[in-house]
Short mmCIF file of C-alpha atoms in Angstrom, two decimals:
data_model
loop_
_atom_site.label_atom_id
_atom_site.label_comp_id
_atom_site.label_asym_id
_atom_site.label_seq_id
_atom_site.Cartn_x
_atom_site.Cartn_y
_atom_site.Cartn_z
CA MET A 512 0.15 0.10 0.09
CA SER A 513 0.93 3.76 -1.22
CA HIS A 514 0.82 5.26 1.91
CA LEU A 515 1.33 9.34 -0.08
CA PRO A 516 -1.74 9.48 -0.43
CA PHE A 517 -2.64 9.44 3.22
CA ILE A 518 0.16 12.01 4.13
CA TRP A 519 -0.57 14.53 1.29
CA ALA A 520 -4.68 14.23 2.90
CA ALA A 521 -3.27 14.90 6.20
CA TYR A 522 -1.60 18.03 5.00
CA SER A 523 -3.74 19.16 2.59
CA ILE A 524 -6.74 18.91 5.21
CA GLY A 525 -3.87 20.56 7.57
CA THR A 526 -3.67 23.22 5.59
CA VAL A 527 -6.67 24.34 4.78
CA VAL A 528 -8.23 24.17 8.86
CA LEU A 529 -5.15 26.25 9.69
CA LEU A 530 -5.34 28.48 7.08
CA TRP A 531 -9.35 29.43 7.60
CA CYS A 532 -8.62 29.41 11.52
CA ALA A 533 -6.02 31.38 10.71
CA PHE A 534 -7.94 33.73 7.72
CA ALA A 535 -11.26 34.40 10.04
CA PRO A 536 -10.44 36.87 11.94
CA LEU A 537 -9.73 38.66 8.88
CA VAL A 538 -12.84 38.74 7.41
CA ARG A 539 -14.78 38.92 10.76
CA LYS A 540 -12.47 42.20 11.08
CA LYS A 541 -13.14 43.73 7.34
CA SER A 542 -16.73 43.19 8.82
CA ALA A 543 -16.50 44.91 11.92
CA VAL A 544 -14.57 48.03 10.55
CA ARG A 545 -17.00 48.15 7.71
CA ASP A 546 -19.99 48.66 10.46
CA ILE A 547 -17.83 51.05 12.28
CA ARG A 548 -16.85 53.28 9.65
CA ARG A 549 -21.36 53.35 8.97
CA LEU A 550 -22.03 54.46 12.15
CA ILE A 551 -19.40 57.27 12.39
CA GLN A 552 -21.00 58.55 8.63
CA LEU A 553 -24.10 58.09 10.44
CA GLU A 554 -23.30 59.38 14.02
CA GLU A 555 -20.90 62.15 12.44
CA PRO A 556 -23.32 64.52 10.37
CA ALA A 557 -26.45 64.06 13.19
CA ARG A 558 -23.39 66.54 15.51
CA ASP A 559 -23.05 68.84 12.80
CA THR A 560 -26.42 69.74 12.39
CA ASP A 561 -26.81 70.35 16.38
CA THR A 562 -23.85 72.09 16.38
CA MET B 1222 13.03 68.14 57.39
CA ASN B 1223 13.52 64.80 55.17
CA THR B 1224 11.63 64.71 52.53
CA ASN B 1225 12.63 61.25 51.75
CA ILE B 1226 9.63 60.34 54.14
CA ALA B 1227 7.04 61.09 52.17
CA VAL B 1228 8.87 60.00 48.77
CA LYS B 1229 9.08 55.95 51.03
CA ASP B 1230 5.44 55.95 52.62
CA LYS B 1231 3.83 56.42 48.88
CA PRO B 1232 2.84 52.90 47.56
CA ARG B 1233 4.79 52.04 44.15
CA LYS B 1234 3.63 49.70 42.86
CA ASN B 1235 5.57 46.43 40.72
CA ALA B 1236 5.73 47.22 37.23
CA LEU B 1237 4.43 43.72 35.86
CA VAL B 1238 1.07 44.86 38.23
CA LEU B 1239 1.64 48.34 36.25
CA PHE B 1240 2.05 45.72 33.03
CA ILE B 1241 -1.00 43.79 33.81
CA HIS B 1242 -2.87 46.55 34.94
CA LYS B 1243 -2.09 48.03 30.99
CA LEU B 1244 -3.35 45.00 29.58
CA GLY B 1245 -6.66 45.37 31.07
CA SER B 1246 -7.61 48.37 29.15
CA PRO B 1247 -9.20 47.70 25.14
CA PRO B 1248 -7.66 50.28 24.09
CA TRP B 1249 -3.87 49.92 25.56
CA PHE B 1250 -3.88 45.70 24.74
CA TYR B 1251 -4.71 46.34 21.03
CA ASP B 1252 -2.16 48.84 20.15
CA PHE B 1253 0.62 47.15 22.03
CA THR B 1254 -0.39 43.05 20.71
CA GLY B 1255 -0.78 44.59 17.18
CA LYS B 1256 2.66 45.58 17.01
CA PHE B 1257 3.64 41.69 17.71
CA ILE B 1258 1.43 40.41 15.56
CA PRO B 1259 3.03 39.91 12.44
CA TRP B 1260 6.30 39.22 14.60
CA LEU B 1261 4.95 36.24 15.47
CA TRP B 1262 3.51 35.12 12.40
CA LEU B 1263 6.84 34.96 10.47
CA ILE B 1264 8.58 33.29 13.96
CA PHE B 1265 5.76 29.99 13.12
CA VAL B 1266 6.03 30.49 9.07
CA GLY B 1267 10.18 30.17 9.73
CA LEU B 1268 9.72 27.32 12.01
CA ALA B 1269 6.82 25.35 10.65
CA ALA B 1270 9.57 26.01 7.21
CA TRP B 1271 11.95 23.77 9.08
CA ALA B 1272 10.02 21.88 10.92
CA LEU B 1273 8.92 20.47 7.42
CA TYR B 1274 12.47 20.57 5.06
CA LEU B 1275 13.85 18.01 8.29
CA GLY B 1276 10.47 15.76 8.37
CA LEU B 1277 9.60 15.40 4.74
CA VAL B 1278 12.25 16.51 2.96
CA ARG B 1279 16.00 15.00 4.94
CA GLY B 1280 14.06 12.86 7.36
CA PRO B 1281 14.50 8.97 7.27
CA ALA B 1282 10.73 6.83 6.70
CA ASP B 1283 10.13 4.45 9.49
CA TYR B 1284 11.75 1.32 10.03
CA LEU B 1285 8.09 -0.23 11.37
CA GLN B 1286 5.36 2.93 9.84
CA GLY B 1287 7.32 3.58 6.20
CA GLU B 1288 6.84 6.76 4.87
CA SER B 1289 3.48 7.14 6.99
CA VAL B 1290 5.83 8.61 9.89
CA ARG B 1291 5.96 11.46 7.56
CA ILE B 1292 2.29 12.32 9.55
CA ILE B 1293 3.41 12.45 12.67
CA TYR B 1294 5.47 15.92 12.32
CA LEU B 1295 1.07 17.49 12.06
CA HIS B 1296 -0.43 14.68 14.37
CA VAL B 1297 1.65 14.86 17.63
CA PRO B 1298 2.55 18.53 17.61
CA ALA B 1299 -1.45 19.54 16.77
CA ALA B 1300 -2.53 16.92 19.50
CA TRP B 1301 -0.21 18.86 22.56
CA ALA B 1302 -1.74 22.40 21.14
CA SER B 1303 -5.05 20.54 21.80
CA LEU B 1304 -4.61 19.66 25.45
CA LEU B 1305 -2.26 22.85 26.14
CA ILE B 1306 -4.40 25.09 24.35
CA TYR B 1307 -7.51 23.38 26.34
CA ALA B 1308 -5.47 23.67 29.41
CA SER B 1309 -4.67 28.11 28.66
CA MET B 1310 -7.98 28.65 27.72
CA ALA B 1311 -9.57 26.71 31.44
CA VAL B 1312 -6.67 28.43 33.57
CA MET B 1313 -8.00 32.11 31.51
CA ALA B 1314 -11.64 30.69 32.18
CA PHE B 1315 -11.07 30.33 36.23
CA ILE B 1316 -9.81 34.14 36.22
CA ALA B 1317 -12.35 35.37 34.06
CA LEU B 1318 -14.36 34.05 36.13
CA VAL B 1319 -12.60 35.12 39.46
CA TRP B 1320 -11.28 38.84 39.29
CA ARG B 1321 -14.05 39.14 35.64
CA ILE B 1322 -12.33 40.83 33.80
CA ARG B 1323 -13.62 40.97 30.48
CA ILE B 1324 -9.59 41.30 28.35
CA VAL B 1325 -9.25 37.65 29.81
CA GLU B 1326 -12.41 36.25 29.23
CA ILE B 1327 -12.16 37.94 25.55
CA LEU B 1328 -8.54 35.62 25.91
CA ALA B 1329 -10.42 32.33 26.91
CA MET B 1330 -13.35 32.65 24.20
CA CYS B 1331 -11.24 33.14 21.67
CA SER B 1332 -8.67 29.89 22.53
CA ALA B 1333 -11.75 27.69 21.57
CA PRO B 1334 -12.06 27.98 17.82
CA ILE B 1335 -7.61 27.35 17.80
CA GLY B 1336 -8.19 24.64 19.66
CA ALA B 1337 -11.09 23.47 17.71
CA ALA B 1338 -9.21 23.28 14.88
CA PHE B 1339 -6.52 21.99 16.32
CA THR B 1340 -8.48 19.32 17.35
CA ILE B 1341 -10.28 18.62 14.00
CA VAL B 1342 -6.57 18.15 11.98
CA THR B 1343 -5.02 15.80 15.78
CA LEU B 1344 -8.54 13.67 14.91
CA THR B 1345 -7.78 13.93 10.84
CA ALA B 1346 -4.27 13.35 10.50
CA GLY B 1347 -4.47 10.66 13.16
CA SER B 1348 -7.31 8.82 11.60
CA LEU B 1349 -5.51 8.93 7.97
CA TRP B 1350 -1.86 7.57 9.89
CA GLY B 1351 -3.77 4.81 11.07
CA ARG B 1352 -5.36 3.45 7.99
CA PRO B 1353 -1.95 2.70 6.85
CA THR B 1354 0.29 1.21 10.35
CA TRP B 1355 -3.45 -0.10 12.10
CA GLY B 1356 -5.65 -1.06 9.34
CA THR B 1357 -8.62 1.38 10.24
CA TYR B 1358 -9.05 4.46 10.58
CA TRP B 1359 -10.93 5.15 13.12
CA VAL B 1360 -11.57 2.62 16.03
CA TRP B 1361 -13.26 3.36 19.91
CA ASP B 1362 -10.61 3.16 22.01
CA ALA B 1363 -10.05 5.31 25.12
CA ARG B 1364 -6.96 7.74 23.54
CA LEU B 1365 -9.30 8.57 20.01
CA THR B 1366 -12.04 9.16 21.95
CA SER B 1367 -11.49 11.36 24.66
CA GLU B 1368 -10.29 13.40 21.72
CA LEU B 1369 -13.05 13.51 19.99
CA VAL B 1370 -15.04 14.39 23.72
CA LEU B 1371 -12.47 17.35 23.21
CA LEU B 1372 -13.34 18.28 20.12
CA PHE B 1373 -17.30 18.00 21.79
CA LEU B 1374 -15.81 20.45 24.26
CA TYR B 1375 -14.68 23.05 22.51
CA LEU B 1376 -17.66 22.69 20.67
CA GLY B 1377 -19.75 23.87 23.11
CA VAL B 1378 -17.77 26.08 24.45
CA ILE B 1379 -17.84 28.09 21.05
CA GLY B 1380 -21.64 27.40 20.60
CA LEU B 1381 -22.88 28.39 24.10
CA TYR B 1382 -20.95 31.69 23.85
CA ASN B 1383 -22.24 32.45 20.33
CA ALA B 1384 -25.73 31.01 22.13
CA ILE B 1385 -26.30 34.22 25.07
CA ASP B 1386 -27.13 37.60 23.18
CA GLU B 1387 -25.50 39.51 25.76
CA PRO B 1388 -21.30 39.21 25.46
CA ARG B 1389 -19.98 39.17 29.18
CA LYS B 1390 -23.10 36.86 30.80
CA ALA B 1391 -22.77 34.41 27.68
CA ALA B 1392 -18.79 34.37 28.23
CA ARG B 1393 -19.03 33.43 31.80
CA ALA B 1394 -21.63 30.62 30.99
CA ALA B 1395 -19.12 29.66 28.12
CA CYS B 1396 -16.19 30.33 30.75
CA LEU B 1397 -17.92 27.61 33.08
CA LEU B 1398 -18.18 25.37 31.08
CA ALA B 1399 -14.55 25.07 29.96
CA ILE B 1400 -13.05 24.82 33.43
CA VAL B 1401 -15.44 21.12 33.99
CA GLY B 1402 -14.34 20.49 30.99
CA ALA B 1403 -10.93 20.56 31.85
CA VAL B 1404 -11.21 17.20 33.16
CA ASN B 1405 -11.19 15.41 30.20
CA LEU B 1406 -7.40 16.42 29.99
CA PRO B 1407 -5.85 13.74 32.28
CA ILE B 1408 -8.15 11.69 31.21
CA ILE B 1409 -6.83 11.94 27.66
CA HIS B 1410 -3.47 12.13 28.82
CA TYR B 1411 -3.32 8.85 31.30
CA SER B 1412 -5.58 7.08 28.84
CA VAL B 1413 -2.78 5.01 27.33
CA LYS B 1414 -2.00 4.18 30.49
CA TRP B 1415 -6.03 3.35 32.59
CA TRP B 1416 -7.01 1.59 29.35
CA ASN B 1417 -5.62 -1.02 26.77
CA THR B 1418 -5.73 1.49 23.83
CA LEU B 1419 -4.67 0.52 20.27
CA HIS B 1420 -2.86 4.03 20.87
CA GLN B 1421 0.20 3.48 21.04
CA GLY B 1422 1.57 5.28 25.25
CA SER B 1423 3.87 8.06 25.23
CA SER B 1424 6.45 7.94 23.32
CA VAL B 1425 8.40 11.48 24.45
CA SER B 1426 7.86 12.47 28.30
CA LEU B 1427 9.46 16.01 29.49
CA LEU B 1428 11.62 13.98 32.57
CA GLY B 1429 11.46 10.47 30.56
CA GLY B 1430 13.10 12.03 27.77
CA SER B 1431 12.79 9.68 23.54
CA SER B 1432 12.26 6.81 22.32
CA ILE B 1433 12.40 7.98 19.63
CA ASP B 1434 15.06 8.45 17.07
CA ALA B 1435 17.18 12.06 17.06
CA SER B 1436 16.42 12.76 13.18
CA ILE B 1437 12.25 12.32 13.36
CA LEU B 1438 11.77 13.42 17.12
CA TRP B 1439 13.37 16.86 16.10
CA PRO B 1440 11.43 18.04 13.78
CA MET B 1441 7.91 17.27 15.68
CA LEU B 1442 9.65 19.44 18.58
CA ILE B 1443 10.65 21.98 16.37
CA MET B 1444 6.77 21.75 14.76
CA ALA B 1445 5.43 21.85 18.44
CA PHE B 1446 7.37 25.15 19.20
CA ALA B 1447 6.02 26.65 16.41
CA VAL B 1448 2.34 25.41 16.60
CA LYS B 1449 2.94 27.94 19.95
CA PHE B 1450 3.74 31.33 17.87
CA TYR B 1451 0.44 29.92 15.66
CA TYR B 1452 -1.74 29.88 18.47
CA LEU B 1453 -0.41 33.50 19.68
CA ALA B 1454 -0.90 35.22 17.17
CA ASN B 1455 -4.27 33.94 16.40
CA LEU B 1456 -5.58 34.53 19.89
CA LEU B 1457 -4.50 38.10 19.76
CA THR B 1458 -5.46 38.52 16.05
CA ARG B 1459 -9.19 37.67 17.24
CA ALA B 1460 -9.02 39.36 20.45
CA ARG B 1461 -8.49 41.93 18.65
CA VAL B 1462 -11.59 42.18 16.36
CA ARG B 1463 -14.05 41.03 19.24
CA LEU B 1464 -12.94 43.94 20.62
CA LEU B 1465 -13.48 46.55 17.99
CA GLU B 1466 -17.32 44.58 17.32
CA GLN B 1467 -17.25 44.86 21.36
CA ASP B 1468 -16.12 48.97 21.37
CA LEU B 1469 -17.71 49.52 18.66
CA ARG B 1470 -20.10 52.82 20.27
CA LYS B 1471 -16.31 53.43 21.72
CA GLY B 1472 -14.60 56.97 20.53
CA TRP B 1473 -11.33 54.72 21.09
CA VAL B 1474 -12.50 52.10 18.16
CA LYS B 1475 -13.56 55.09 16.11
CA ASP B 1476 -10.71 56.41 16.30
CA VAL B 1477 -8.90 53.27 15.30
CA VAL B 1478 -11.13 53.03 12.73
CA ARG B 1479 -10.30 56.96 11.74
CA GLU B 1480 -6.34 55.93 11.48
CA GLN B 1481 -7.12 53.21 9.18
CA ARG B 1482 -7.40 53.93 5.70
CA PRO B 1483 -10.31 53.31 3.71
#
């Protein structure tokens, strides 16, 4: 039995899982920053009209 | 008049205590940890590349296991990481419950997905190693089953944290589950001694040395060291994002976002 497919499969799955785990927070950060920018844009005109 | 008396009487804070106090401040934590993250990733990539080169390119095949031994450079460091991350999560959960430090709560909760990822890698790589070595992908022996229970514990902590809307209440509930689940750690570690398992006993011991040849041992140890940097870098990245999400309406978060390019 050739062991090569098992080695390739193990490292491929490991790489995908660890890459996903590393990039998931970056995607979340992008979405959080977008929300915060939207909040800033909503608040700033309101503050300008108050003054 | 001796003015030194007043200076001496004034309580002075230890530098370490001051540092811990500073770490409790979200803006300071966000700024401070942001400087280290790229270096932690860089060290991880360097060490992992070195370990893989030694293990996959330079290292020999095992006389008994053949080429499948190369899977252990992934399986064993991931298995150690899955246990270490759970232990650190349980310690942080305890600190968070006793001293109610929000950043420690966040760090404990951000550890769970990373630990779950390492447990998935451990189980899949172990299963793929088991097929050519044992002739089966899976057996319900004590080591494999207790590692699977560890994955369910991680998923339980993640699920409970996300099921409650108020983040601090959610963290307290999930921290309690994390502490209770720590009972599984000695079961995983000693399962190969307490029960008759297909999984072999420990080949590496902190005090008793190792029965593995140096050409296989060193790449494994370097990889085990590398994944600690992966954990730290990933944990700090996740904690910073969680802080941004939780402090969405606070001034410091808006300042951070204003400073970033759109």
